[in-house]
Amino acid sequence: MEGGGRPSAAQAVLLAASTALTALLYSVYRQKVRVARGLEGARKVRLDGDLRALLLEAPGRCVPYAVIEGVVRSVKETLSSQFVENCKGVVQRLTLQEHKMVWNRTTHLWNDYEKIIHQRTNTTPFDLIPQEEGTGVAVRVMKPLDAAELSLETVYEKFHPSVQSFTDVIGHYISGERPKGIQETEQMLKVGAALTGVGELVLDNTTIKLQPPKQGLPYYLSSMDFDTLLQKQEANVRFWKILTVLFGFATCAVLFFVLRKQYRHHRERRHLRQMQEEFRQAQERLAREINAEGGETLKNACVVCLSNTKSCVFLECGHVCSCSECYGALPEPKKCPICRQAISRVVPLYNS
């Protein structure tokens, strides 16, 4: 604690940082709760003949947050894999990722480093249709790349290691970077894949569309079924709740420590003022008694009890102000009654 009982700069920074982090974690937790509650309240609809009639009766021909499960079907032409034969899809993502080792000058270790140097995503319009054929109901999926969990399957992956000469190795050690190679990956959303879509379901003329919701809720296109997706979001809620509670307890502990320090400082100052007031009253009382008897003030009297003779030299301050009995009665840690400096050792005083 600093002078006046104020918290030190380190304590103030620690308290402010822990409070801000707790508030940030709580805001993330509230957001996760909102997402999970919105997903839990989403309306489950079936891809059957009643879907069009349901949307015609809904306000604005729209279900604001709906869950629909179906199978991917291309509307026009499909996308073909560049590396796998007879692999067709509606979303294709090609990625080139650089892998290298970077020297950390702080830990003196080589750390793995990954960087995407090129990525291209191709899409083609597609529908979700029932797994049972013959119903004739299809839902057009809009803006699939805006989905929070677009489930793409990795259909091709190959690592191309770097070819290095001896001179390159020496140069890499000097520069602190050692290339490992390039990883080439192709991911696709295949035709016929089962997909769970969660978003706004709207009837636009004769086309039923699934699109991102307008309430700020997340848009999902996931290969997981709805129950698994909901369980995943609830697990995220529990995780962030535990983090918030832990950091909340840490903030309370820091605050308790600071308040305890302030209370102890206040109690010591109050005790000191009480001792100074008792000392002043004793001096005034002794002065009145001596004046009443017509004598002179006892110069060698102990400043604490005002009755015994001074018999102690306090070091390192050097004050001679107390008898041995009053020195033994001083509270720990012992401090000089005159200057309040800590007493490291005591030397007896002998009057001849």
PDB file of N, CA and C in Angstrom, residues 29-78:
ATOM      1  N   TYR A  29     -19.919 -14.758 -22.755  1.00  0.00           N
ATOM      2  CA  TYR A  29     -20.832 -15.769 -22.218  1.00  0.00           C
ATOM      3  C   TYR A  29     -22.286 -15.418 -22.526  1.00  0.00           C
ATOM      4  N   ARG A  30     -22.655 -14.129 -22.358  1.00  0.00           N
ATOM      5  CA  ARG A  30     -24.026 -13.720 -22.653  1.00  0.00           C
ATOM      6  C   ARG A  30     -24.346 -13.896 -24.140  1.00  0.00           C
ATOM      7  N   GLN A  31     -23.366 -13.632 -25.001  1.00  0.00           N
ATOM      8  CA  GLN A  31     -23.570 -13.824 -26.424  1.00  0.00           C
ATOM      9  C   GLN A  31     -23.774 -15.301 -26.748  1.00  0.00           C
ATOM     10  N   LYS A  32     -22.963 -16.183 -26.129  1.00  0.00           N
ATOM     11  CA  LYS A  32     -23.123 -17.621 -26.355  1.00  0.00           C
ATOM     12  C   LYS A  32     -24.474 -18.112 -25.848  1.00  0.00           C
ATOM     13  N   VAL A  33     -24.926 -17.559 -24.715  1.00  0.00           N
ATOM     14  CA  VAL A  33     -26.249 -17.928 -24.195  1.00  0.00           C
ATOM     15  C   VAL A  33     -27.343 -17.513 -25.179  1.00  0.00           C
ATOM     16  N   ARG A  34     -27.196 -16.310 -25.726  1.00  0.00           N
ATOM     17  CA  ARG A  34     -28.186 -15.831 -26.702  1.00  0.00           C
ATOM     18  C   ARG A  34     -28.229 -16.741 -27.932  1.00  0.00           C
ATOM     19  N   VAL A  35     -27.061 -17.143 -28.404  1.00  0.00           N
ATOM     20  CA  VAL A  35     -27.012 -18.028 -29.575  1.00  0.00           C
ATOM     21  C   VAL A  35     -27.660 -19.375 -29.262  1.00  0.00           C
ATOM     22  N   ALA A  36     -27.314 -19.939 -28.098  1.00  0.00           N
ATOM     23  CA  ALA A  36     -27.874 -21.247 -27.738  1.00  0.00           C
ATOM     24  C   ALA A  36     -29.380 -21.175 -27.534  1.00  0.00           C
ATOM     25  N   ARG A  37     -29.859 -20.110 -26.875  1.00  0.00           N
ATOM     26  CA  ARG A  37     -31.308 -19.976 -26.664  1.00  0.00           C
ATOM     27  C   ARG A  37     -32.041 -19.757 -27.986  1.00  0.00           C
ATOM     28  N   GLY A  38     -31.416 -18.979 -28.890  1.00  0.00           N
ATOM     29  CA  GLY A  38     -32.038 -18.792 -30.201  1.00  0.00           C
ATOM     30  C   GLY A  38     -32.107 -20.085 -30.989  1.00  0.00           C
ATOM     31  N   LEU A  39     -31.037 -20.883 -30.921  1.00  0.00           N
ATOM     32  CA  LEU A  39     -31.025 -22.168 -31.623  1.00  0.00           C
ATOM     33  C   LEU A  39     -32.029 -23.131 -31.002  1.00  0.00           C
ATOM     34  N   GLU A  40     -32.148 -23.068 -29.676  1.00  0.00           N
ATOM     35  CA  GLU A  40     -33.104 -23.941 -28.995  1.00  0.00           C
ATOM     36  C   GLU A  40     -34.540 -23.579 -29.369  1.00  0.00           C
ATOM     37  N   GLY A  41     -34.789 -22.283 -29.598  1.00  0.00           N
ATOM     38  CA  GLY A  41     -36.140 -21.846 -29.949  1.00  0.00           C
ATOM     39  C   GLY A  41     -36.433 -21.855 -31.433  1.00  0.00           C
ATOM     40  N   ALA A  42     -35.478 -22.300 -32.258  1.00  0.00           N
ATOM     41  CA  ALA A  42     -35.709 -22.334 -33.702  1.00  0.00           C
ATOM     42  C   ALA A  42     -36.805 -23.350 -34.042  1.00  0.00           C
ATOM     43  N   ARG A  43     -37.573 -23.028 -35.058  1.00  0.00           N
ATOM     44  CA  ARG A  43     -38.702 -23.887 -35.445  1.00  0.00           C
ATOM     45  C   ARG A  43     -38.230 -24.960 -36.419  1.00  0.00           C
ATOM     46  N   LYS A  44     -38.487 -26.216 -36.090  1.00  0.00           N
ATOM     47  CA  LYS A  44     -38.107 -27.323 -36.957  1.00  0.00           C
ATOM     48  C   LYS A  44     -39.212 -27.561 -37.978  1.00  0.00           C
ATOM     49  N   VAL A  45     -38.814 -27.538 -39.233  1.00  0.00           N
ATOM     50  CA  VAL A  45     -39.773 -27.770 -40.319  1.00  0.00           C
ATOM     51  C   VAL A  45     -39.285 -28.951 -41.141  1.00  0.00           C
ATOM     52  N   ARG A  46     -40.226 -29.582 -41.823  1.00  0.00           N
ATOM     53  CA  ARG A  46     -39.914 -30.759 -42.626  1.00  0.00           C
ATOM     54  C   ARG A  46     -40.033 -30.411 -44.106  1.00  0.00           C
ATOM     55  N   LEU A  47     -39.186 -31.060 -44.900  1.00  0.00           N
ATOM     56  CA  LEU A  47     -39.230 -30.908 -46.356  1.00  0.00           C
ATOM     57  C   LEU A  47     -40.312 -31.831 -46.911  1.00  0.00           C
ATOM     58  N   ASP A  48     -41.554 -31.366 -46.813  1.00  0.00           N
ATOM     59  CA  ASP A  48     -42.660 -32.165 -47.339  1.00  0.00           C
ATOM     60  C   ASP A  48     -43.645 -31.237 -48.034  1.00  0.00           C
ATOM     61  N   GLY A  49     -44.764 -31.783 -48.432  1.00  0.00           N
ATOM     62  CA  GLY A  49     -45.747 -31.010 -49.174  1.00  0.00           C
ATOM     63  C   GLY A  49     -46.411 -29.918 -48.369  1.00  0.00           C
ATOM     64  N   ASP A  50     -46.338 -29.980 -47.032  1.00  0.00           N
ATOM     65  CA  ASP A  50     -46.978 -28.964 -46.190  1.00  0.00           C
ATOM     66  C   ASP A  50     -46.102 -27.729 -46.003  1.00  0.00           C
ATOM     67  N   LEU A  51     -44.851 -27.749 -46.477  1.00  0.00           N
ATOM     68  CA  LEU A  51     -43.939 -26.637 -46.227  1.00  0.00           C
ATOM     69  C   LEU A  51     -44.411 -25.360 -46.929  1.00  0.00           C
ATOM     70  N   ARG A  52     -44.857 -25.478 -48.169  1.00  0.00           N
ATOM     71  CA  ARG A  52     -45.309 -24.289 -48.895  1.00  0.00           C
ATOM     72  C   ARG A  52     -46.557 -23.691 -48.234  1.00  0.00           C
ATOM     73  N   ALA A  53     -47.479 -24.552 -47.800  1.00  0.00           N
ATOM     74  CA  ALA A  53     -48.693 -24.064 -47.135  1.00  0.00           C
ATOM     75  C   ALA A  53     -48.341 -23.394 -45.802  1.00  0.00           C
ATOM     76  N   LEU A  54     -47.369 -23.934 -45.104  1.00  0.00           N
ATOM     77  CA  LEU A  54     -46.929 -23.332 -43.833  1.00  0.00           C
ATOM     78  C   LEU A  54     -46.390 -21.922 -44.050  1.00  0.00           C
ATOM     79  N   LEU A  55     -45.600 -21.730 -45.112  1.00  0.00           N
ATOM     80  CA  LEU A  55     -45.036 -20.410 -45.377  1.00  0.00           C
ATOM     81  C   LEU A  55     -46.098 -19.438 -45.877  1.00  0.00           C
ATOM     82  N   LEU A  56     -47.098 -19.920 -46.603  1.00  0.00           N
ATOM     83  CA  LEU A  56     -48.174 -19.044 -47.063  1.00  0.00           C
ATOM     84  C   LEU A  56     -48.986 -18.505 -45.886  1.00  0.00           C
ATOM     85  N   GLU A  57     -49.126 -19.289 -44.817  1.00  0.00           N
ATOM     86  CA  GLU A  57     -49.878 -18.852 -43.644  1.00  0.00           C
ATOM     87  C   GLU A  57     -49.028 -18.024 -42.684  1.00  0.00           C
ATOM     88  N   ALA A  58     -47.687 -18.104 -42.778  1.00  0.00           N
ATOM     89  CA  ALA A  58     -46.812 -17.367 -41.861  1.00  0.00           C
ATOM     90  C   ALA A  58     -46.819 -15.879 -42.192  1.00  0.00           C
ATOM     91  N   PRO A  59     -46.630 -14.995 -41.189  1.00  0.00           N
ATOM     92  CA  PRO A  59     -46.575 -13.553 -41.436  1.00  0.00           C
ATOM     93  C   PRO A  59     -45.423 -13.209 -42.368  1.00  0.00           C
ATOM     94  N   GLY A  60     -45.738 -12.498 -43.453  1.00  0.00           N
ATOM     95  CA  GLY A  60     -44.715 -12.125 -44.415  1.00  0.00           C
ATOM     96  C   GLY A  60     -44.162 -13.295 -45.194  1.00  0.00           C
ATOM     97  N   ARG A  61     -44.866 -14.440 -45.156  1.00  0.00           N
ATOM     98  CA  ARG A  61     -44.412 -15.663 -45.809  1.00  0.00           C
ATOM     99  C   ARG A  61     -42.977 -16.017 -45.381  1.00  0.00           C
ATOM    100  N   CYS A  62     -42.763 -15.925 -44.092  1.00  0.00           N
ATOM    101  CA  CYS A  62     -41.387 -16.091 -43.588  1.00  0.00           C
ATOM    102  C   CYS A  62     -41.414 -16.727 -42.209  1.00  0.00           C
ATOM    103  N   VAL A  63     -40.486 -17.638 -41.972  1.00  0.00           N
ATOM    104  CA  VAL A  63     -40.196 -18.176 -40.640  1.00  0.00           C
ATOM    105  C   VAL A  63     -38.841 -17.595 -40.233  1.00  0.00           C
ATOM    106  N   PRO A  64     -38.789 -16.668 -39.242  1.00  0.00           N
ATOM    107  CA  PRO A  64     -37.552 -15.932 -38.950  1.00  0.00           C
ATOM    108  C   PRO A  64     -36.346 -16.809 -38.620  1.00  0.00           C
ATOM    109  N   TYR A  65     -36.568 -17.921 -37.917  1.00  0.00           N
ATOM    110  CA  TYR A  65     -35.440 -18.799 -37.549  1.00  0.00           C
ATOM    111  C   TYR A  65     -35.941 -20.227 -37.581  1.00  0.00           C
ATOM    112  N   ALA A  66     -35.526 -20.949 -38.615  1.00  0.00           N
ATOM    113  CA  ALA A  66     -36.039 -22.294 -38.840  1.00  0.00           C
ATOM    114  C   ALA A  66     -34.892 -23.277 -38.990  1.00  0.00           C
ATOM    115  N   VAL A  67     -35.190 -24.533 -38.690  1.00  0.00           N
ATOM    116  CA  VAL A  67     -34.240 -25.642 -38.834  1.00  0.00           C
ATOM    117  C   VAL A  67     -34.782 -26.583 -39.892  1.00  0.00           C
ATOM    118  N   ILE A  68     -33.925 -26.898 -40.855  1.00  0.00           N
ATOM    119  CA  ILE A  68     -34.345 -27.792 -41.925  1.00  0.00           C
ATOM    120  C   ILE A  68     -33.211 -28.750 -42.244  1.00  0.00           C
ATOM    121  N   GLU A  69     -33.528 -30.000 -42.447  1.00  0.00           N
ATOM    122  CA  GLU A  69     -32.531 -31.025 -42.743  1.00  0.00           C
ATOM    123  C   GLU A  69     -32.837 -31.645 -44.100  1.00  0.00           C
ATOM    124  N   GLY A  70     -31.789 -31.751 -44.920  1.00  0.00           N
ATOM    125  CA  GLY A  70     -31.996 -32.310 -46.244  1.00  0.00           C
ATOM    126  C   GLY A  70     -30.694 -32.765 -46.866  1.00  0.00           C
ATOM    127  N   VAL A  71     -30.758 -33.043 -48.151  1.00  0.00           N
ATOM    128  CA  VAL A  71     -29.626 -33.542 -48.919  1.00  0.00           C
ATOM    129  C   VAL A  71     -29.294 -32.516 -50.000  1.00  0.00           C
ATOM    130  N   VAL A  72     -27.993 -32.331 -50.248  1.00  0.00           N
ATOM    131  CA  VAL A  72     -27.520 -31.339 -51.216  1.00  0.00           C
ATOM    132  C   VAL A  72     -27.790 -31.823 -52.638  1.00  0.00           C
ATOM    133  N   ARG A  73     -28.382 -30.900 -53.452  1.00  0.00           N
ATOM    134  CA  ARG A  73     -28.587 -31.171 -54.873  1.00  0.00           C
ATOM    135  C   ARG A  73     -28.224 -29.922 -55.662  1.00  0.00           C
ATOM    136  N   SER A  74     -27.438 -30.089 -56.699  1.00  0.00           N
ATOM    137  CA  SER A  74     -27.035 -28.955 -57.519  1.00  0.00           C
ATOM    138  C   SER A  74     -28.209 -28.466 -58.361  1.00  0.00           C
ATOM    139  N   VAL A  75     -28.295 -27.134 -58.517  1.00  0.00           N
ATOM    140  CA  VAL A  75     -29.366 -26.558 -59.325  1.00  0.00           C
ATOM    141  C   VAL A  75     -28.984 -26.595 -60.799  1.00  0.00           C
ATOM    142  N   LYS A  76     -27.772 -26.174 -61.114  1.00  0.00           N
ATOM    143  CA  LYS A  76     -27.308 -26.156 -62.493  1.00  0.00           C
ATOM    144  C   LYS A  76     -26.195 -27.177 -62.646  1.00  0.00           C
ATOM    145  N   GLU A  77     -25.044 -26.720 -63.089  1.00  0.00           N
ATOM    146  CA  GLU A  77     -23.904 -27.618 -63.247  1.00  0.00           C
ATOM    147  C   GLU A  77     -23.162 -27.746 -61.917  1.00  0.00           C
ATOM    148  N   THR A  78     -22.495 -28.846 -61.742  1.00  0.00           N
ATOM    149  CA  THR A  78     -21.748 -29.102 -60.518  1.00  0.00           C
ATOM    150  C   THR A  78     -20.278 -28.747 -60.703  1.00  0.00           C
TER     151      THR A  78
END
